Structure formats: structure tokens, C-alpha cells
Coordinates of C-alpha atoms in Angstrom, one line a residue:
X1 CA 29.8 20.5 14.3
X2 CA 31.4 20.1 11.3
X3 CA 29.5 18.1 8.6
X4 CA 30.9 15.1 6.8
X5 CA 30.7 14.7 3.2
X6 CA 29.2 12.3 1.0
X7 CA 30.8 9.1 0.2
X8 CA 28.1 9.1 -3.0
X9 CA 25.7 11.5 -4.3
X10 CA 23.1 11.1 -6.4
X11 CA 21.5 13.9 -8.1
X12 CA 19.6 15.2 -11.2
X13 CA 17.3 12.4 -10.9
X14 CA 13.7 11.9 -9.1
X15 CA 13.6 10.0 -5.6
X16 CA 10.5 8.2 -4.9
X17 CA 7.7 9.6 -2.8
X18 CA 9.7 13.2 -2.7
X19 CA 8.7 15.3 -5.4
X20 CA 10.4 18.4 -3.6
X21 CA 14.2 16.3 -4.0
X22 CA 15.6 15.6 -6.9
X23 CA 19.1 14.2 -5.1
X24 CA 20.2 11.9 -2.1
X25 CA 23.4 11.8 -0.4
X26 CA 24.8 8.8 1.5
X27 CA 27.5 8.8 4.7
X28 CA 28.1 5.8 6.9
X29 CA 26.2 3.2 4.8
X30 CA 23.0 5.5 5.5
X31 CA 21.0 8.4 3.7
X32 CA 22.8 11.4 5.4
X33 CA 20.6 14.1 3.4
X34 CA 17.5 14.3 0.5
X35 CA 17.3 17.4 -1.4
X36 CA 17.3 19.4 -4.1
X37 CA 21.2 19.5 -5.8
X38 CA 22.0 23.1 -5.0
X39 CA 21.8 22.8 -1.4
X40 CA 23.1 19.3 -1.4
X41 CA 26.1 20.1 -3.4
X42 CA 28.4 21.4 -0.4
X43 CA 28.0 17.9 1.0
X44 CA 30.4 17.0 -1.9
X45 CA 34.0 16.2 -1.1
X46 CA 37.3 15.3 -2.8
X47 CA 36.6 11.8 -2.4
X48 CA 32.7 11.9 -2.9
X49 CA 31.7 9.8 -5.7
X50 CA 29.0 12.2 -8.0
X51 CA 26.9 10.1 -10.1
X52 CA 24.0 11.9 -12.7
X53 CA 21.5 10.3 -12.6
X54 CA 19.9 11.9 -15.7
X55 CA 16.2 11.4 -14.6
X56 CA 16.4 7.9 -13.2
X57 CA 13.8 7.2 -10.2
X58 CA 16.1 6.4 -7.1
X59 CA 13.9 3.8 -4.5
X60 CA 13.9 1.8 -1.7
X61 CA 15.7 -1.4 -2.8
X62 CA 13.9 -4.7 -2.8
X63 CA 14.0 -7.2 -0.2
X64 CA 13.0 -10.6 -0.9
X65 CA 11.7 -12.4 2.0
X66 CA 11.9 -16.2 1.4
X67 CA 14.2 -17.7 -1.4
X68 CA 16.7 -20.8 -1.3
X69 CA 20.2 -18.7 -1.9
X70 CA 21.9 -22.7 -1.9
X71 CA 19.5 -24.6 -3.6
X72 CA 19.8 -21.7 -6.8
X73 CA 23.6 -21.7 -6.8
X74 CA 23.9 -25.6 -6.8
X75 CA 21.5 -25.4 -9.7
X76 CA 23.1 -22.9 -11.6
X77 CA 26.3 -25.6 -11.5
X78 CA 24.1 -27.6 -13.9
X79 CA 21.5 -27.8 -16.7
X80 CA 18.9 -25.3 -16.2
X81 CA 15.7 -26.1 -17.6
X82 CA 13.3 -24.1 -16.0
X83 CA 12.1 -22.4 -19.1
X84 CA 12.0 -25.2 -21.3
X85 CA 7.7 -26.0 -21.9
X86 CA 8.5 -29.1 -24.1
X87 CA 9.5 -32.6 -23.0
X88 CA 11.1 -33.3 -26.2
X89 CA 13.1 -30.1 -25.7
X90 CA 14.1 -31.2 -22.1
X91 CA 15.0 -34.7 -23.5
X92 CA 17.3 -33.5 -26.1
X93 CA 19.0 -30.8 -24.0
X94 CA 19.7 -33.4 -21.5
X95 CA 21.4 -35.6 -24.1
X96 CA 23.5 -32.9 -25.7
X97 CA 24.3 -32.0 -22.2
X98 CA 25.2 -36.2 -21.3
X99 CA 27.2 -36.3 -24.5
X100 CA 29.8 -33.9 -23.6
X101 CA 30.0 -35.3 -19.5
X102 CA 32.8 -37.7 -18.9
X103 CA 31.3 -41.3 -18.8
X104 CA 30.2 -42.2 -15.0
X105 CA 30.2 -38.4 -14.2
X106 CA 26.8 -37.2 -12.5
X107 CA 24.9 -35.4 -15.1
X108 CA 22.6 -32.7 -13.0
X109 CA 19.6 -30.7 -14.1
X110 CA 17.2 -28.6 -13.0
X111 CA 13.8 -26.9 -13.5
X112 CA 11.3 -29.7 -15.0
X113 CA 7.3 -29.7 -14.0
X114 CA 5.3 -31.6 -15.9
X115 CA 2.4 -29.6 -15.3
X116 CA 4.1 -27.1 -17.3
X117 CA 4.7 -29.4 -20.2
X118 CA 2.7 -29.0 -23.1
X119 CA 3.1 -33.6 -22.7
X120 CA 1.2 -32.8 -19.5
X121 CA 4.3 -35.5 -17.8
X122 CA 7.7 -35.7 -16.9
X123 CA 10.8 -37.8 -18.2
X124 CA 9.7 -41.2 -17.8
X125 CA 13.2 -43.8 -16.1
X126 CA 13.6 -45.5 -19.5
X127 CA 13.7 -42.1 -21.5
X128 CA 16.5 -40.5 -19.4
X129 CA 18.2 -43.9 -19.8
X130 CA 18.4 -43.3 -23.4
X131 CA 19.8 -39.6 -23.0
X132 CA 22.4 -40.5 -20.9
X133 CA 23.4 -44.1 -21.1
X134 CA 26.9 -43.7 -19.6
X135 CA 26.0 -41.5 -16.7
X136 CA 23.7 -41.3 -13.7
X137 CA 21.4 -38.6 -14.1
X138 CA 19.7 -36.6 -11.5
X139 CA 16.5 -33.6 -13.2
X140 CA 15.3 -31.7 -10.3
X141 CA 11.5 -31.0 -10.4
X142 CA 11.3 -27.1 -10.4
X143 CA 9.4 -27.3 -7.2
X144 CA 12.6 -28.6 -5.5
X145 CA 10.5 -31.4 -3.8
X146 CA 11.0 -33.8 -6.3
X147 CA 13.9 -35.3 -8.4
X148 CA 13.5 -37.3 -12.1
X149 CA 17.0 -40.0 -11.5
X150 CA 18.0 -42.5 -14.2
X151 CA 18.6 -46.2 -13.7
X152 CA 22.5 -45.5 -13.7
X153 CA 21.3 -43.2 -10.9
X154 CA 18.7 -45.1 -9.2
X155 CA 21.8 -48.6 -9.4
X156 CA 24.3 -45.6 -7.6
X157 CA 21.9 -44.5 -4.9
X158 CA 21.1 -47.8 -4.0
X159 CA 17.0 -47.1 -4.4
X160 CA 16.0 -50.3 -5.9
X161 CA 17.3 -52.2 -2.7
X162 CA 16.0 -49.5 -0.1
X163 CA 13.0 -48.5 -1.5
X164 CA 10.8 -50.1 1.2
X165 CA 12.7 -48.6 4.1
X166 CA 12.3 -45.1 2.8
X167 CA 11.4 -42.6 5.7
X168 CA 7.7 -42.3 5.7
X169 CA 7.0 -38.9 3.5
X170 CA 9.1 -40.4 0.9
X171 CA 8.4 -42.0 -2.0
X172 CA 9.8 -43.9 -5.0
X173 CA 7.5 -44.0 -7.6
X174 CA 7.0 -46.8 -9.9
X175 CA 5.5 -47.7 -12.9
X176 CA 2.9 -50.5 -14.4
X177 CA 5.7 -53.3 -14.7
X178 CA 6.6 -52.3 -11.1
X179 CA 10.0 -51.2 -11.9
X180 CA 10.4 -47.7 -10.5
X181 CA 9.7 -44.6 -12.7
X182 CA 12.4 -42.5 -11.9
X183 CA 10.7 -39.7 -9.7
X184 CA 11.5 -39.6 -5.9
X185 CA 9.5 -38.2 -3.9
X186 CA 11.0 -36.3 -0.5
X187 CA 13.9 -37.6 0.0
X188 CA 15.3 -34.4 -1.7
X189 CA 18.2 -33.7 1.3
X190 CA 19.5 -37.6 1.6
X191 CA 20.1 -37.3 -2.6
X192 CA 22.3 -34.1 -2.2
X193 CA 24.2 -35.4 0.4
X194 CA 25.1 -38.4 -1.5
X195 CA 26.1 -36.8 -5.1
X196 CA 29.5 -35.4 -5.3
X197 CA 29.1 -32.0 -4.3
X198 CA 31.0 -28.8 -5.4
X199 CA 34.1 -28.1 -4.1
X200 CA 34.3 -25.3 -2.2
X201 CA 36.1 -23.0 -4.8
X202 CA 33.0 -23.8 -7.3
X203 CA 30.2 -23.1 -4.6
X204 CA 31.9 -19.6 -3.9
X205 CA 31.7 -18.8 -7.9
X206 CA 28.3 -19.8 -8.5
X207 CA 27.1 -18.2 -5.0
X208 CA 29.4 -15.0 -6.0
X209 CA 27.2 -15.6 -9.9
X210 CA 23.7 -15.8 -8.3
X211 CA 24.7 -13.0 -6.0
X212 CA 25.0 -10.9 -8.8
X213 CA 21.9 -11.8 -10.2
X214 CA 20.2 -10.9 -7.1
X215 CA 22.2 -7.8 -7.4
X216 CA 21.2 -6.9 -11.1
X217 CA 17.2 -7.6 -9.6
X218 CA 17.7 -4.5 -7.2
X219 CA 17.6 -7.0 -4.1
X220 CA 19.7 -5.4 -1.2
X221 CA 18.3 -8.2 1.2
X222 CA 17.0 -11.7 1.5
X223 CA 16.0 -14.6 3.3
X224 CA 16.9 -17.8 2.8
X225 CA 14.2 -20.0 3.1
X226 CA 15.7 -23.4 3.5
X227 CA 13.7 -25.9 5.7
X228 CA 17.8 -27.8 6.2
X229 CA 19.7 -24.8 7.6
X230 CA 21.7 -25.9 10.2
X231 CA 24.8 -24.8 12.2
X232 CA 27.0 -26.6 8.9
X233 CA 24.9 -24.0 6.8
X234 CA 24.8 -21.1 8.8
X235 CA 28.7 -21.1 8.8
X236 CA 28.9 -21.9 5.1
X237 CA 26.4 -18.6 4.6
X238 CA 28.8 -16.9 7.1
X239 CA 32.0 -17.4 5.2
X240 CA 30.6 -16.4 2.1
X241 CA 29.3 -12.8 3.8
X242 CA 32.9 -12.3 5.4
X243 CA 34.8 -12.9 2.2
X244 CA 32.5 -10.6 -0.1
X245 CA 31.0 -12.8 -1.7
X246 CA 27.4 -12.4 -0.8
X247 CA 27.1 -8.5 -0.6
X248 CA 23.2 -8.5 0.3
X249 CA 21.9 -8.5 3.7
X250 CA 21.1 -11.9 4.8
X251 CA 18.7 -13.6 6.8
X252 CA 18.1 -17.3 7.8
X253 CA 15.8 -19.7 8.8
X254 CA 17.2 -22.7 10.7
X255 CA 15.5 -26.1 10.3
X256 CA 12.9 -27.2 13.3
X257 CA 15.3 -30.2 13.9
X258 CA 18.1 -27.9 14.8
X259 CA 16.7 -26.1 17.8
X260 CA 19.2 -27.5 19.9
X261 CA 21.6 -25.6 17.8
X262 CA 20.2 -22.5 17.7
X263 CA 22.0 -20.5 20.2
X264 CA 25.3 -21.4 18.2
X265 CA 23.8 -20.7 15.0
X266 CA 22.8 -17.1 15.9
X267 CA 26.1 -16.5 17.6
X268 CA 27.8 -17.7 14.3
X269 CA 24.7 -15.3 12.4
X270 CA 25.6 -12.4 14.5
X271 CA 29.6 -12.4 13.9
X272 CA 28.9 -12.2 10.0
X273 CA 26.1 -9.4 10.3
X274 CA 23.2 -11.6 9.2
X275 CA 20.3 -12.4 10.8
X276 CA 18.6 -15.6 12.2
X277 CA 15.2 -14.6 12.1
X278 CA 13.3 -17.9 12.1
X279 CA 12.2 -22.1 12.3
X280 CA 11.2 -23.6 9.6
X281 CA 8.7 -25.9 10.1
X282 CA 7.3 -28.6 7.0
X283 CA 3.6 -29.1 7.8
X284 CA 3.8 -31.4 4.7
X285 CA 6.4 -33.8 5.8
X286 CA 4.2 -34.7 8.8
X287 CA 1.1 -34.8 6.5
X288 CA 1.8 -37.2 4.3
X289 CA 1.9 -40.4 6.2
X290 CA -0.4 -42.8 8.0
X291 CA 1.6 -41.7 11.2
X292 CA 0.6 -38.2 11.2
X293 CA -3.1 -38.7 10.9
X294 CA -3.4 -41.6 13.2
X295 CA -1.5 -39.8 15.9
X296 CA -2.7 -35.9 15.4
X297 CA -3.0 -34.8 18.6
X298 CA 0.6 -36.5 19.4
X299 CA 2.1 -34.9 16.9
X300 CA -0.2 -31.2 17.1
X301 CA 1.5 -31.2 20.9
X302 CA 4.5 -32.0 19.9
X303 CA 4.8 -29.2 17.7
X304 CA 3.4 -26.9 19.5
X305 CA 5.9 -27.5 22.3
X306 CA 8.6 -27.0 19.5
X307 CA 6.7 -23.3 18.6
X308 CA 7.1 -22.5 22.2
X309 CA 10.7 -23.4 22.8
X310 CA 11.5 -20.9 18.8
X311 CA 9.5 -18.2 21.0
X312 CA 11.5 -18.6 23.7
X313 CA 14.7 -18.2 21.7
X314 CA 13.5 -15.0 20.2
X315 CA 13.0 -16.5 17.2
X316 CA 9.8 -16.5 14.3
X317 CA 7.9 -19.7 13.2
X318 CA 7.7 -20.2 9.6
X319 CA 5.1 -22.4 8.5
X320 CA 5.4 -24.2 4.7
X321 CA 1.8 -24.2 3.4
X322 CA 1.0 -24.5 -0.3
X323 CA -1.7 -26.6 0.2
X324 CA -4.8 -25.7 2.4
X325 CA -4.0 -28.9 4.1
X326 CA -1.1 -28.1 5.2
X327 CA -2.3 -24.2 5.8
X328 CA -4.9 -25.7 8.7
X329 CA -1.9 -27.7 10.4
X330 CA 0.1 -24.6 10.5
X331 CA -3.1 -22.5 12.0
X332 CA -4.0 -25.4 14.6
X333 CA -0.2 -25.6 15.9
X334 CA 0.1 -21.5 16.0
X335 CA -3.5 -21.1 17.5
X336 CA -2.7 -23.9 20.2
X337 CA 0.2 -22.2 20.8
X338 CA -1.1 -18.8 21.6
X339 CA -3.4 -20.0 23.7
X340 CA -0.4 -21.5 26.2
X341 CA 1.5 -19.2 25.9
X342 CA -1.2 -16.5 26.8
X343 CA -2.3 -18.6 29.9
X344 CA 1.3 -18.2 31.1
X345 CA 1.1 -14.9 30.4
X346 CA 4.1 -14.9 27.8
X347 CA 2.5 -13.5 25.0
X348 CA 1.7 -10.2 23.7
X349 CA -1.4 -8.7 20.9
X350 CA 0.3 -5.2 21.1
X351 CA 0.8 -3.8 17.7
X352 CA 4.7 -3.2 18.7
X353 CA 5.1 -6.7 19.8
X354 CA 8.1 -8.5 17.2
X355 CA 6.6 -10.6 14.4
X356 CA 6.4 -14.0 15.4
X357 CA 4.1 -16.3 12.8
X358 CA 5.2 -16.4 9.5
X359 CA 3.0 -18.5 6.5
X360 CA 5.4 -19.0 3.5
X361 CA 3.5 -19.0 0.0
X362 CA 0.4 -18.7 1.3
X363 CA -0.7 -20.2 -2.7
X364 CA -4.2 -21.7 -1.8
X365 CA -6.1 -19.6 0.9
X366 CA -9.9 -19.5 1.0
X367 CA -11.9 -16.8 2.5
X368 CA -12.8 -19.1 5.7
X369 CA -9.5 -18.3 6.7
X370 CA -8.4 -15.3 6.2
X371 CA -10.0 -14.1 10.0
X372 CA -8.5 -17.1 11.9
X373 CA -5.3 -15.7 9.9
X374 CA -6.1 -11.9 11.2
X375 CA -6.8 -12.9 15.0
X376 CA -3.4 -14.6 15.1
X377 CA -1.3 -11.9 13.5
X378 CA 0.5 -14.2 11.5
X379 CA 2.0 -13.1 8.2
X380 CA 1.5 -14.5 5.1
X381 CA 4.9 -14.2 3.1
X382 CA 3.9 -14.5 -0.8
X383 CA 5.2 -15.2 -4.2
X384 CA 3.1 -13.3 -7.1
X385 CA 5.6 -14.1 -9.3
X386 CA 4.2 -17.7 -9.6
X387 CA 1.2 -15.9 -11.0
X388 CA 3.2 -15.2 -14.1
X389 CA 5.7 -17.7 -14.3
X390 CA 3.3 -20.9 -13.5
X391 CA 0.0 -19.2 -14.5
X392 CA -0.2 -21.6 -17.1
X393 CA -0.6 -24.7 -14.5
X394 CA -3.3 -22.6 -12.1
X395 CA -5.4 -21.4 -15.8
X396 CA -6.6 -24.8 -15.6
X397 CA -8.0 -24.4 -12.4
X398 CA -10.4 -21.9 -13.0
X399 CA -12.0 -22.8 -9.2
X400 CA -8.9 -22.7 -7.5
X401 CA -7.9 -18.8 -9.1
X402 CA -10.1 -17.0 -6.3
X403 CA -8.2 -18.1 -3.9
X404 CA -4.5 -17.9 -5.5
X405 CA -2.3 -15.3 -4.1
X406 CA -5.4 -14.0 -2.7
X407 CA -3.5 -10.6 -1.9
X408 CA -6.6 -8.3 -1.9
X409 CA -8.7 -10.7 0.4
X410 CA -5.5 -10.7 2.7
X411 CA -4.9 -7.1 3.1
X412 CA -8.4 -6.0 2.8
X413 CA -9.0 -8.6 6.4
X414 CA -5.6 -7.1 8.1
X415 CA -3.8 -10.1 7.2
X416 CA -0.1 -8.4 7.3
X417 CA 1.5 -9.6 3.3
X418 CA 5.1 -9.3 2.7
X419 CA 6.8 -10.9 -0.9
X420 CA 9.3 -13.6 -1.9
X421 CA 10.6 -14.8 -5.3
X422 CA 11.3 -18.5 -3.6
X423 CA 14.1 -18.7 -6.4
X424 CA 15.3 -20.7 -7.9
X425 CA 11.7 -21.9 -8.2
X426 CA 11.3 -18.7 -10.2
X427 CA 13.2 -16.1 -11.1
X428 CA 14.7 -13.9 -8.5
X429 CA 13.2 -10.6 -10.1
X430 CA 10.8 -8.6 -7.7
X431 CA 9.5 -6.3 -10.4
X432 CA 8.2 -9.4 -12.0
X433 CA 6.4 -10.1 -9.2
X434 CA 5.0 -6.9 -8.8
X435 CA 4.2 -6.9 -12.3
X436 CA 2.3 -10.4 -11.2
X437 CA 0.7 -8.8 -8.4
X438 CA -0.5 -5.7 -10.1
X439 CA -2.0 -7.8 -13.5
X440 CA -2.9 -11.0 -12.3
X441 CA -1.5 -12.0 -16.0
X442 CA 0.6 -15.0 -16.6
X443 CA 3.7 -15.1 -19.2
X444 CA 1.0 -16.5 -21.5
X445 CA -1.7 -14.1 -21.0
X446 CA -3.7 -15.7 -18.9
X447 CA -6.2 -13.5 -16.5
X448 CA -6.0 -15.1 -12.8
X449 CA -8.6 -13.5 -11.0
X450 CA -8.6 -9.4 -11.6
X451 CA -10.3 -8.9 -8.3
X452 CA -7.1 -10.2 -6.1
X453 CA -5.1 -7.6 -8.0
X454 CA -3.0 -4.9 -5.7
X455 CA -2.2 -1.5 -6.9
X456 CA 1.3 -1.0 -7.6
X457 CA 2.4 1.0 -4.5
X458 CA 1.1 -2.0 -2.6
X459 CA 2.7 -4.8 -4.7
X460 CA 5.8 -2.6 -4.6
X461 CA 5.7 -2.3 -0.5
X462 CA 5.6 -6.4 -0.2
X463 CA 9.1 -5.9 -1.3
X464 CA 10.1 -3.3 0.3
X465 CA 8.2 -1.1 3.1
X466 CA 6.5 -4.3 4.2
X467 CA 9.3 -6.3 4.1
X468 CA 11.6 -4.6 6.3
X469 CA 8.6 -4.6 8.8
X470 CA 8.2 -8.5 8.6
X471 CA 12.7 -8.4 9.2
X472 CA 12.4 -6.1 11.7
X473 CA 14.1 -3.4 10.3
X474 CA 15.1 0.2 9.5
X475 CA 14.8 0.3 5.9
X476 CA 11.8 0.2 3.0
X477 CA 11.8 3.6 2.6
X478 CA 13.6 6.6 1.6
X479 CA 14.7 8.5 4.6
X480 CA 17.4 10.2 6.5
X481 CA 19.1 8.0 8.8
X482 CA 17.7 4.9 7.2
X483 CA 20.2 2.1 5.5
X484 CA 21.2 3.4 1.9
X485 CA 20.1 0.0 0.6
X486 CA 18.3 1.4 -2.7
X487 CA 18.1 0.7 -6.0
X488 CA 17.7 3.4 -9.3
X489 CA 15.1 2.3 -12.0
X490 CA 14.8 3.2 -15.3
X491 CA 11.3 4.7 -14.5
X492 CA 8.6 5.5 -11.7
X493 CA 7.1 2.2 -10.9
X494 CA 3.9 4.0 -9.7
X495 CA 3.7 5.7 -13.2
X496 CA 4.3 3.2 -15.0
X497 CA 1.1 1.3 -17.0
X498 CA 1.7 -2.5 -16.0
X499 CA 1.3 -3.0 -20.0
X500 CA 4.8 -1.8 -20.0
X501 CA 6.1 -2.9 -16.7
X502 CA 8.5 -5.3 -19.3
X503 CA 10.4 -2.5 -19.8
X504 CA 11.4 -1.4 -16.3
X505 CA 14.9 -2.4 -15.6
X506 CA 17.2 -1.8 -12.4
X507 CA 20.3 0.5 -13.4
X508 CA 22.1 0.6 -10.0
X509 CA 21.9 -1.4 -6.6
X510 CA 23.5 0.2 -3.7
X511 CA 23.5 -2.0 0.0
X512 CA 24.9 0.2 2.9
X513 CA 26.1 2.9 0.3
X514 CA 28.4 0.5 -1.7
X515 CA 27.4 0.4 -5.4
X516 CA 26.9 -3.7 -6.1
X517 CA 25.1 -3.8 -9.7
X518 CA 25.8 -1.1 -12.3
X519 CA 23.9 -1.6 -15.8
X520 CA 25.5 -0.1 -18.5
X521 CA 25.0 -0.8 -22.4
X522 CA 21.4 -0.2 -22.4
X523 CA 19.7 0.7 -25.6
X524 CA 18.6 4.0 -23.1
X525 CA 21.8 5.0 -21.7
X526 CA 22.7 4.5 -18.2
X527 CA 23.9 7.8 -17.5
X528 CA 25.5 6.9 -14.4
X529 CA 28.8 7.7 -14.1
X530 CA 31.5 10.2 -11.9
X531 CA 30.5 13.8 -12.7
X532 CA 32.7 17.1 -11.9
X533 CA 30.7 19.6 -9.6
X534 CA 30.3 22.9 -11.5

């Protein structure tokens, strides 16, 4: 049988977890062979790309489990914020921004929290009035729950008349001489649909534009996380995979109110190579009215015939829960559920069984839970990187920090952990996260609880190892026959001190053996270019 040669081949460089290879070659979109370069070298061809890699570390690429792919590429069509700790800042960005938008034009920001401002608030109605007198103005909270409007705005959307036949979980704030505030509270989906949206020229550049920055971050797959996915979305996400301009691997979740669509949406999914891998269910949308408690075994039922009819559909169940409220909803409905569905013999404890309960963010889990967590197999899909990038909001909470991110109580009690970024809420940048995991440090310094920290092999397998176990797929780790999604670092993650985990960088992101980030201009030189064999 004659053997095929490479399409790429990496070599002179060290691959991760094989000290006796110094070189990987890729066929098909997979790792055909891992070796050292003087036996790989025949697998070299006239058309085989050779690229020295001049001691770079060649890994598994990353996978992030749960981020909003939309909700970051609409945001990077506006003013981003998100790193701004001063409301004065904010306020005078926002009005050098206003000044140069066409009178009436929306004005659209994102990335305020005002428990990130060193004011301790957010833009008060009359303040964004005076930064943008001639235009409505619309500052998403950086939480993506929330939205600081204007009174241009508030006049536009038609709030001041409606805001007393608002659905239940949303809110309108207002202030002491009861004219409304300016933040809005859950009603986050009917305010996109009723600004002007981007035309469909704009979304593909800023989705092609965040792509890339998922790209540059060494992340070969991801999951988009949003709670709205529908059959509208999971086209959208379609078109943008068949035309090239998303070049990760995608997965979906589909909104709980959509499950009479799902057998569309995953024929729709399958056409464009992605995934639908799971419902997304809001625990805190159901929590936060008089409805829900009054009527909790109504509604408890009524979810957990919604958990049965995802099973049945082959799908996951992805549970919201930030809050520990909103964590024992999520148990009670998956617990409940189990139990039916073992009475009817539909369900499974075998190891090998497919992953079907998923806890997003996981952010506040005390130790009570952590067994009812183990006995249901659920998994608890994190985001360390909130350790770092909103440390400075959880340091003032010292008797909270046990329980954030409470990685080493998780794995330590079986709890299965795989990682997220939840960008645009942070930054889509997994080695930050691992960073995060590994230190327990925020941007600022601040120590969160040392005792929850993970080594780095283990914060490193939430993005990768892990993750393709929570996806269900081949991939997380470097071997023959597995998908050549990978990704070549600067250095060895798992020698490097976290002290200097700053100066890790991704140099190249390959998914499927197609090259889709290469750094270059790097004060250390990339080194990774075609090379003649000799």
C-alpha cells in the first residue's frame, strides 16, 4: 500500500506529552504520523507544506465550550468598553463616540458593570442624555443581561408607555423621582430585535473579525452558548461555516422554546458540519417572579417534561446557574428527571453512556452540592477566566471565594469540569483562563482562594482533553488518527511558571490541517515558514 504524503509537516519542534517526537505530520485533516524528522521526512511530497518549527511546543488546540459567537460579533460593531474601570472614562468615550454618529443614529456600546467601577455604579438616564443628546443610546452591561438606554432611547423603544406590561422577569428600573433610570433588566432579546441590525454584509465581517480572534487564541472549536438559538440562528451560523467564514468547529445550543424545531435545526446543523449538541434552559428567567415561586411544582413538572422530550431528541440539557439559586432549580429539574426516566427504564449510569447534563458557569457552588452534582453525572462547564478578569468584584466577597470556580472541590468529588471563556463576557483567550485556573490571581493581584487552584495539565485539559469528552469527540490530544485541530505555542505550558504564563503566545492554529492563524512579527521570531528538505 502505498503511503500518502503530508499535506503539512511540522518538525524541529517539541510535541506535547511525546518527548521521543520532535515532528508531526498531517493527511486528510488528521495526524497521519508523530516522530522524530528523519523517519518522518519520506512522508514529504512535492506539494507538502514543511514548516520549522524552531523549538515551538505543537498541542492539542483549545476548545471552548460555552461562548456567545453572535452576541461578541454584534458587539464588536460598536463601542467596546469592557476594559474601561472608570465611569468618567466610560462617559467620555461614549460622548466622543456620540459626536461623530449621525444625529438620530443608534449609538451602541458594550462592556459596562458597575461592580467593576472604581464609582461602584453605572451611567445614570440623565448622564447618557448629556453624552449623546441627539441620539438614542443603548451600553450593554458586560454580563449581557442587562442594557444602560438613554431617554432618546427609552422615547424610541416605547418603554415609558409599556413599562407595566413588561413580561414578568423583566424590569425597568427607575429612580427616586420615579422616572426610569435607564437600566433594563431582561428584556435583552426584544431590544435587539428592535434596533436596526447589521446588514448582512457587516455581520459576515465582524463574525469573519471575531473568528480570527478566536483563531489568534488557538481555539479550533467552540460552542455557542446562546439561550435564543433558534432555526433563524442555526441557519445564519450555517451560512457563515459554508462560506468560510467561521473556520472553527462549531457547536450549538438551541433555546428550550425551540424544541419543536429541533429536528430541522439539526438537519440544517448536520449539512454545515456543526453540531447541535444541546437545550438551553434559563433557570433564572423562571426565578425571578412571583409566578415561579407560587407555582413550583407546576413549573418543576413542566420542565422536567421539557428535559425528557431534549433526551429523547438526543440532545444535552444545559442548565444557566450563576447563582446557587438557580444551581438548585437546575439539580431539582435534572434529579426529577432521572428518576422518570429510570423508572421507564430509559436511562443509563454506564460510564460510556453520552453526556447528557451540562451546568454552565457553575460560579457559586458550595460543598453541599458537589455529591448531589457527582450522583447525577452532570458536568459543570466553567469559566476561570472570570477569576482574573472580574476578580476585582468577587475580592470583596471574601465568604463567597471558597466556593468560586470551586475547580479542586469539583474534580476532587468526580464532578466531570470542562472550560469556557463565555466571550464576549471576557476575553476569548483560554490560556488566560488557564492562567486563572492555575493562580487563582486576578488582573489586580488579588488571591481568590489558593486551595481551588488546578495544576496546569488540568486547567489545560478543561480546554482541551476534557472538552472534546464533554463534545463527544475524537480530539484533545495528540494522536495518530485524531483531528489535526492543534495549535503551536511559544513554550511548554506545563513548564512554564504561571509568574510568566503572560508571555505565552499562540504562533499557529491549524483546524482539520488547514493553517487559520499564523503570528508573525513577534519580538521572538516566529520561525514558521516553508523549508526545503535537505
Amino acid at each position: 500500500m502505498t503511503e500518502r504524503s503530508a499535506s503539512l509537516l511540522l518538525y524541529g519542534g517539541v510535541i506535547q506529552g511525546r518527548a521521543d517526537c520532535d515532528s508531526i505530520a498531517i493527511c486528510g485533516g488528521q495526524i497521519s504520523a508523530l516522530g522524530r524528522f528523519e523517519d518522518l521526512r519520506r512522508l514529504a511530497g512535492q506539494e507538502t507544506r514543511l514548516t520549522d518549527l524552531r523549538g515551538a511546543v505543537v498541542a492539542p488546540g483549545f476548545s471552548d465550550c460555552h461562548l456567545h459567537f453572535l452576541e461578541a460579533a454584534s458587539a464588536s460593531a460598536g463601542l467596546d468598553l469592557s476594559r474601561e474601570t472608570s465611569l468618567a472614562r466610560i462617559l467620555e468615550r461614549l460622548r466622543v463616540h456620540a459626536s461623530s454618529t449621525p444625529p438620530g443614529a443608534w449609538v451602541k456600546a458594550f462592556g459596562c458593570d458597575e461592580a467593576q467601577t472604581v464609582e461602584g455604579r453605572g451611567p445614570s438616564c440623565a448622564e447618557l442624555d448629556r453624552v449623546a443628546p441627539n441620539n438614542p443610546l443603548r451600553l450593554r452591561h458586560q454580563t449581557l443581561h442587562a442594557s444602560w438606554l438613554n431617554s432618546r432611547a427609552i422615547e424610541t423603544l416605547g418603554l415609558e408607555a409599556c413599562a407595566r406590561a413588561l413580561p414578568a422577569a423583566a424590569q425597568v428600573l427607575g429612580s427616586a423621582d420615579e422616572t426610569l433610570s435607564g437600566l433594563v433588566v431582561g428584556l435583552e432579546k426584544r431590544l435587539s430585535r428592535r434596533i436596526p441590525r447589521m446588514s448582512r454584509d457587516e455581520l459576515e465581517a465582524r463574525a469573519r473579525a471575531f473568528g480570527g480572534t478566536l483563531a489568534k487564541a488557538g481555539i479550533t472549536s467552540f460552542t455557542d452558548a446562546g439561550a435564543d438559538n433558534g432555526p433563524e440562528e442555526v441557519e445564519l451560523f450555517a451560512g457563515l461555516v459554508r462560506a468560510g467564514v467561521i473556520r472553527q468547529r462549531v457547536g450549538l445550543m438551541i433555546g428550550a422554546e425551540h424544541l419543536d424545531h429541533v429536528q430541522s435545526a439539526q438537519q440544517t446543523a448536520d449539512k454545515a458540519a456543526m453540531r447541535l449538541c444541546a437545550v438551553k434552559f434559563m433557570p433564572a428567567a423562571a426565578m425571578q417572579h412571583d409566578g415561579f415561586r407560587s407555582a413550583r411544582e407546576r413549573e418543576l413538572s413542566e420542565w422536567v417534561k421539557r428535559v425528557e422530550r431534549a433526551l429523547k431528541l438526543g440532545l444535552a440539557c444545559a442548565f444557566h446557574a450563576t447563582e446557587v439559586e438557580e444551581l438548585e432549580t437546575a439539580l431539582s429539574v435534572i434529579e426529577r428527571a432521572q428518576a422518570r426516566l429510570k423508572a421507564k427504564g430509559l436511562f443509563s449510569d454506564e460510564p460510556t453512556a453520552p453526556v447528557r447534563f451540562r451546568i454552565e458557569h457553575g460560579s457559586l457552588i458550595p460543598p453541599n452540592y458537589l455529591e448531589r452534582l457527582a450522583a447525577c453525572r452532570a458536568w459543570v462547564v466553567s469559566n476561570p477566566g472570570f477569576l482574573y478578569y472580574r476578580g476585582r468584584k468577587y475580592a470583596g466577597e471574601p465568604g463567597l471565594s471558597p466556593h468560586l470556580f470551586a475547580l479542586r472541590s469539583l474534580i476532587d468529588a468526580g464532578v466531570p469540569v470542562a472550560g469556557g471563556t463565555d466571550a464576549p463576557v471576557t476575553p476569548a483567550k483560554p490560556l488566560t483562563a488557564v492562567y486563572a485556573a492555575v493562580a487563582r490571581r486576578s488582573m489586580g493581584g488579588d488571591e481568590l482562594c489558593a486551595q481551588q487552584a488546578l495544576s496546569i495539565g488540568e486547567a489545560l485539559s478543561l480546554f482541551t482533553s476534557r472538552a472534546a469528552q464533554l463534545d463527544g469527540r475524537e480530539g484533545g490530544v495528540l494522536a495518530v488518527g485524531r483531528p489535526a485541530d492543534l495549535v503551536v505555542l511559544s513554550a511548554n505550558p506545563l513548564d512554564v511558571p504561571p509568574g510568566k504564563f503572560e508571555n505565552l503566545y499562540v504562533k499557529m492554529t491549524i483546524v482539520g490541517g488547514s493553517i487559520v492563524h499564523e503570528e508573525r512579527g513577534q519580538a521572538d521570531p516566529i520561525a514558521l515558514e516553508k523549508a526545503p528538505l535537505k
